[in-house]
Amino acid sequence: MIRHIVFFTAASSSNLEPILDGLALLTKIPHARRLEVAQNRKSDPASKEVDVIVYGEFGTDAELAAYKAHPLYQESIKRVRPLRELRFAADYEIATASTSAVGSVGQ
């Protein structure tokens, strides 16, 4: 399983809603096992730069590649690129990630 996480900053605060709308197109692409688009809550006092997050889960590299090749992905880029300032993306294999036991917080 592959996790795909992308962070965006808006070039202007007036661009935030159009960016969210443009990225929402990604949720209609069938290749992701899970795809979320959300506005950053900016609750971390040391990091308030990121405005929007895209989070996806894909079963295989082929699914991720098919997602990125989909026409709605290209349409989303066309809409969002002129409105954003920065974009940072990362993909990783869940099996190789260091994890904690589920439910271990506060126990």
XYZ file of N, CA and C in Angstrom:
321
model
N 0.844 -1.168 0.000
C 0.000 0.000 0.000
C 0.896 1.240 0.000
N 0.535 2.211 -0.807
C 1.305 3.443 -0.951
C 0.472 4.613 -0.441
N 1.092 5.441 0.371
C 0.458 6.684 0.803
C 1.042 7.813 -0.029
N 0.162 8.660 -0.534
C 0.515 9.801 -1.382
C -0.011 11.041 -0.666
N 0.895 11.934 -0.253
C 0.513 13.125 0.494
C 1.079 14.343 -0.221
N 0.215 15.341 -0.452
C 0.633 16.553 -1.144
C 0.174 17.761 -0.337
N 1.080 18.724 -0.161
C 0.784 19.960 0.550
C 0.819 21.122 -0.429
N -0.140 22.022 -0.301
C -0.226 23.197 -1.165
C -0.289 24.464 -0.334
N 0.320 25.531 -0.846
C 0.094 26.857 -0.292
C -0.575 27.688 -1.382
N -1.524 28.490 -0.970
C -2.233 29.367 -1.898
C -1.407 30.626 -2.138
N -1.367 31.092 -3.371
C -0.657 32.325 -3.688
C -1.340 33.524 -3.039
N -2.644 33.404 -2.797
C -3.434 34.456 -2.155
C -4.554 33.787 -1.366
N -4.973 34.393 -0.274
C -6.064 33.800 0.514
C -7.358 33.706 -0.297
N -7.518 34.568 -1.286
C -8.714 34.503 -2.133
C -8.696 33.275 -3.054
N -7.552 32.631 -3.182
C -7.429 31.438 -4.030
C -7.777 30.150 -3.301
N -7.974 30.213 -1.998
C -8.156 28.996 -1.212
C -9.363 28.176 -1.658
N -10.517 28.780 -1.780
C -11.721 28.035 -2.200
C -11.579 27.473 -3.614
N -11.101 28.262 -4.582
C -10.903 27.668 -5.912
C -9.890 26.521 -5.921
N -8.865 26.590 -5.075
C -7.902 25.485 -4.978
C -8.598 24.242 -4.426
N -9.372 24.413 -3.359
C -10.106 23.276 -2.794
C -11.058 22.673 -3.820
N -11.741 23.521 -4.565
C -12.669 23.039 -5.601
C -11.924 22.283 -6.702
N -10.792 22.831 -7.135
C -10.010 22.177 -8.188
C -9.443 20.840 -7.741
N -9.005 20.775 -6.491
C -8.459 19.517 -5.979
C -9.556 18.503 -5.675
N -10.766 18.969 -5.395
C -11.885 18.051 -5.141
C -12.164 17.161 -6.355
N -11.776 17.600 -7.538
C -11.919 16.758 -8.740
C -11.203 15.420 -8.554
N -10.108 15.440 -7.798
C -9.311 14.232 -7.600
C -10.107 13.134 -6.905
N -11.084 13.498 -6.092
C -11.869 12.495 -5.368
C -12.780 11.691 -6.292
N -12.934 12.139 -7.508
C -13.766 11.425 -8.487
C -12.971 10.402 -9.310
N -11.658 10.384 -9.125
C -10.807 9.440 -9.863
C -10.896 8.077 -9.184
N -11.209 7.025 -9.929
C -11.502 5.725 -9.310
C -10.301 4.904 -8.832
N -9.083 5.307 -9.098
C -7.929 4.447 -8.833
C -7.436 4.453 -7.382
N -7.836 5.435 -6.597
C -7.388 5.510 -5.206
C -8.260 4.627 -4.325
N -7.646 4.010 -3.340
C -8.410 3.255 -2.340
C -9.066 4.228 -1.364
N -8.385 5.353 -1.142
C -8.900 6.427 -0.290
C -8.275 7.719 -0.808
N -9.076 8.778 -0.906
C -8.563 10.067 -1.363
C -9.281 11.151 -0.586
N -8.519 11.999 0.057
C -9.091 13.093 0.848
C -8.448 14.409 0.429
N -9.258 15.460 0.399
C -8.783 16.814 0.161
C -9.317 17.643 1.318
N -8.416 18.355 2.009
C -8.854 19.113 3.183
C -8.055 20.391 3.348
N -8.690 21.350 3.984
C -8.017 22.583 4.352
C -7.251 22.349 5.655
N -6.040 22.848 5.731
C -5.222 22.711 6.928
C -5.847 23.502 8.077
N -5.938 22.877 9.238
C -6.464 23.544 10.434
C -5.481 24.557 11.002
N -4.212 24.436 10.620
C -3.142 25.327 11.078
C -3.081 25.391 12.601
N -3.209 24.237 13.236
C -3.186 24.164 14.693
C -1.777 24.004 15.265
N -0.785 23.765 14.423
C 0.593 23.649 14.871
C 1.223 25.044 14.839
N 1.572 25.603 15.996
C 2.080 26.977 16.020
C 3.406 27.169 15.275
N 4.148 26.103 15.053
C 5.437 26.214 14.367
C 5.324 26.099 12.851
N 4.138 25.772 12.339
C 3.995 25.559 10.904
C 2.586 25.904 10.442
N 2.442 27.083 9.883
C 1.137 27.533 9.404
C 1.147 27.821 7.897
N 2.218 27.389 7.202
C 2.352 27.713 5.784
C 1.426 26.908 4.881
N 1.216 25.652 5.199
C 0.424 24.779 4.334
C -1.051 25.148 4.432
N -1.702 25.294 3.273
C -3.123 25.654 3.238
C -4.034 24.463 2.967
N -3.599 23.569 2.084
C -4.451 22.456 1.648
C -3.622 21.176 1.587
N -4.274 20.062 1.948
C -3.626 18.754 1.931
C -4.428 17.807 1.051
N -3.721 17.017 0.242
C -4.320 15.897 -0.473
C -3.681 14.639 0.108
N -4.526 13.701 0.533
C -4.051 12.446 1.113
C -4.676 11.306 0.338
N -3.845 10.413 -0.175
C -4.363 9.276 -0.928
C -3.690 7.982 -0.530
N -4.432 6.889 -0.692
C -3.893 5.555 -0.478
C -4.124 4.745 -1.745
N -3.062 4.065 -2.186
C -3.097 3.288 -3.424
C -2.525 1.913 -3.155
N -3.133 0.899 -3.737
C -2.693 -0.477 -3.514
C -1.381 -0.812 -4.193
N -1.120 -0.193 -5.338
C 0.071 -0.520 -6.117
C 0.600 0.728 -6.810
N 1.826 0.622 -7.304
C 2.389 1.705 -8.115
C 1.552 1.923 -9.374
N 1.000 0.852 -9.916
C 0.168 0.962 -11.119
C -1.099 1.775 -10.842
N -1.700 1.589 -9.676
C -2.886 2.379 -9.319
C -2.526 3.858 -9.182
N -1.399 4.146 -8.553
C -0.957 5.535 -8.411
C -0.671 6.146 -9.778
N -0.029 5.398 -10.643
C 0.261 5.883 -11.997
C -1.024 6.116 -12.789
N -1.997 5.221 -12.663
C -3.277 5.389 -13.357
C -4.019 6.624 -12.845
N -3.941 6.863 -11.549
C -4.536 8.057 -10.940
C -3.928 9.316 -11.559
N -2.598 9.347 -11.654
C -1.920 10.524 -12.189
C -2.120 10.691 -13.694
N -2.462 9.616 -14.382
C -2.695 9.675 -15.829
C -4.145 10.002 -16.175
N -5.025 10.012 -15.190
C -6.456 10.232 -15.424
C -6.708 11.668 -15.898
N -7.651 11.869 -16.827
C -7.967 13.214 -17.320
C -8.398 14.193 -16.209
N -9.060 13.711 -15.169
C -9.447 14.612 -14.073
C -8.232 15.103 -13.286
N -7.188 14.308 -13.225
C -5.943 14.739 -12.582
C -5.355 15.904 -13.371
N -5.331 15.763 -14.683
C -4.813 16.835 -15.539
C -5.674 18.095 -15.435
N -6.983 17.930 -15.356
C -7.884 19.078 -15.201
C -7.642 19.777 -13.865
N -7.428 19.000 -12.823
C -7.147 19.568 -11.511
C -5.861 20.405 -11.556
N -4.824 19.887 -12.183
C -3.563 20.630 -12.325
C -3.809 21.944 -13.058
N -4.557 21.865 -14.129
C -4.851 23.051 -14.953
C -5.532 24.142 -14.114
N -6.438 23.740 -13.231
C -7.165 24.706 -12.407
C -6.336 25.234 -11.240
N -5.562 24.354 -10.608
C -4.897 24.704 -9.348
C -3.533 25.364 -9.550
N -2.751 24.919 -10.508
C -1.377 25.424 -10.673
C -1.286 26.954 -10.698
N -2.168 27.654 -11.420
C -2.042 29.124 -11.439
C -2.408 29.799 -10.104
N -3.066 29.063 -9.214
C -3.556 29.638 -7.958
C -2.656 29.341 -6.764
N -1.778 28.384 -6.925
C -0.944 27.961 -5.791
C 0.416 28.628 -5.851
N 1.062 28.644 -4.686
C 2.440 29.126 -4.632
C 3.392 27.941 -4.594
N 3.217 27.074 -3.596
C 4.097 25.919 -3.436
C 3.313 24.617 -3.458
N 4.003 23.555 -3.858
C 3.446 22.200 -3.830
C 4.562 21.257 -3.413
N 4.301 20.484 -2.358
C 5.250 19.476 -1.893
C 4.533 18.142 -1.888
N 5.142 17.127 -2.496
C 4.529 15.808 -2.572
C 5.475 14.752 -2.037
N 4.885 13.729 -1.412
C 5.664 12.599 -0.910
C 4.840 11.326 -1.041
N 5.506 10.250 -1.417
C 4.885 8.930 -1.509
C 5.744 7.968 -0.695
N 5.090 7.064 0.032
C 5.858 6.049 0.751
C 5.056 4.771 0.875
N 5.801 3.669 1.015
C 5.205 2.349 1.222
C 4.830 2.218 2.694
N 3.602 1.884 2.962
C 3.153 1.734 4.347
C 3.959 0.639 5.048
N 4.278 -0.431 4.334
C 4.991 -1.562 4.936
C 6.377 -1.187 5.445
N 6.963 -0.123 4.913
C 8.311 0.267 5.329
C 8.313 1.373 6.384
N 7.142 1.834 6.780
C 7.051 2.943 7.739
C 7.204 2.452 9.172
N 7.860 3.248 9.987
C 7.896 2.983 11.421
C 6.538 3.392 11.986
N 5.960 2.550 12.805
C 4.625 2.825 13.340
C 4.578 2.551 14.828
N 3.523 3.068 15.440
C 3.259 2.766 16.845
C 2.054 1.830 16.899
N 1.884 1.166 18.020
C 0.738 0.280 18.191
C -0.540 1.123 18.247
N -1.575 0.665 17.581
C -2.860 1.348 17.599
C -3.411 1.335 19.010
N -3.885 2.492 19.461
C -4.496 2.576 20.781
C -3.502 2.713 21.925
N -2.222 2.943 21.614
C -1.227 3.011 22.684
C -1.124 4.389 23.324
N -1.759 5.404 22.741
C -1.691 6.749 23.281
C -2.420 6.789 24.632
N -1.737 7.283 25.637
C -2.354 7.465 26.950
C -2.493 6.187 27.758
N -1.920 5.106 27.326
C -2.045 3.834 28.074
C -0.798 3.560 28.848
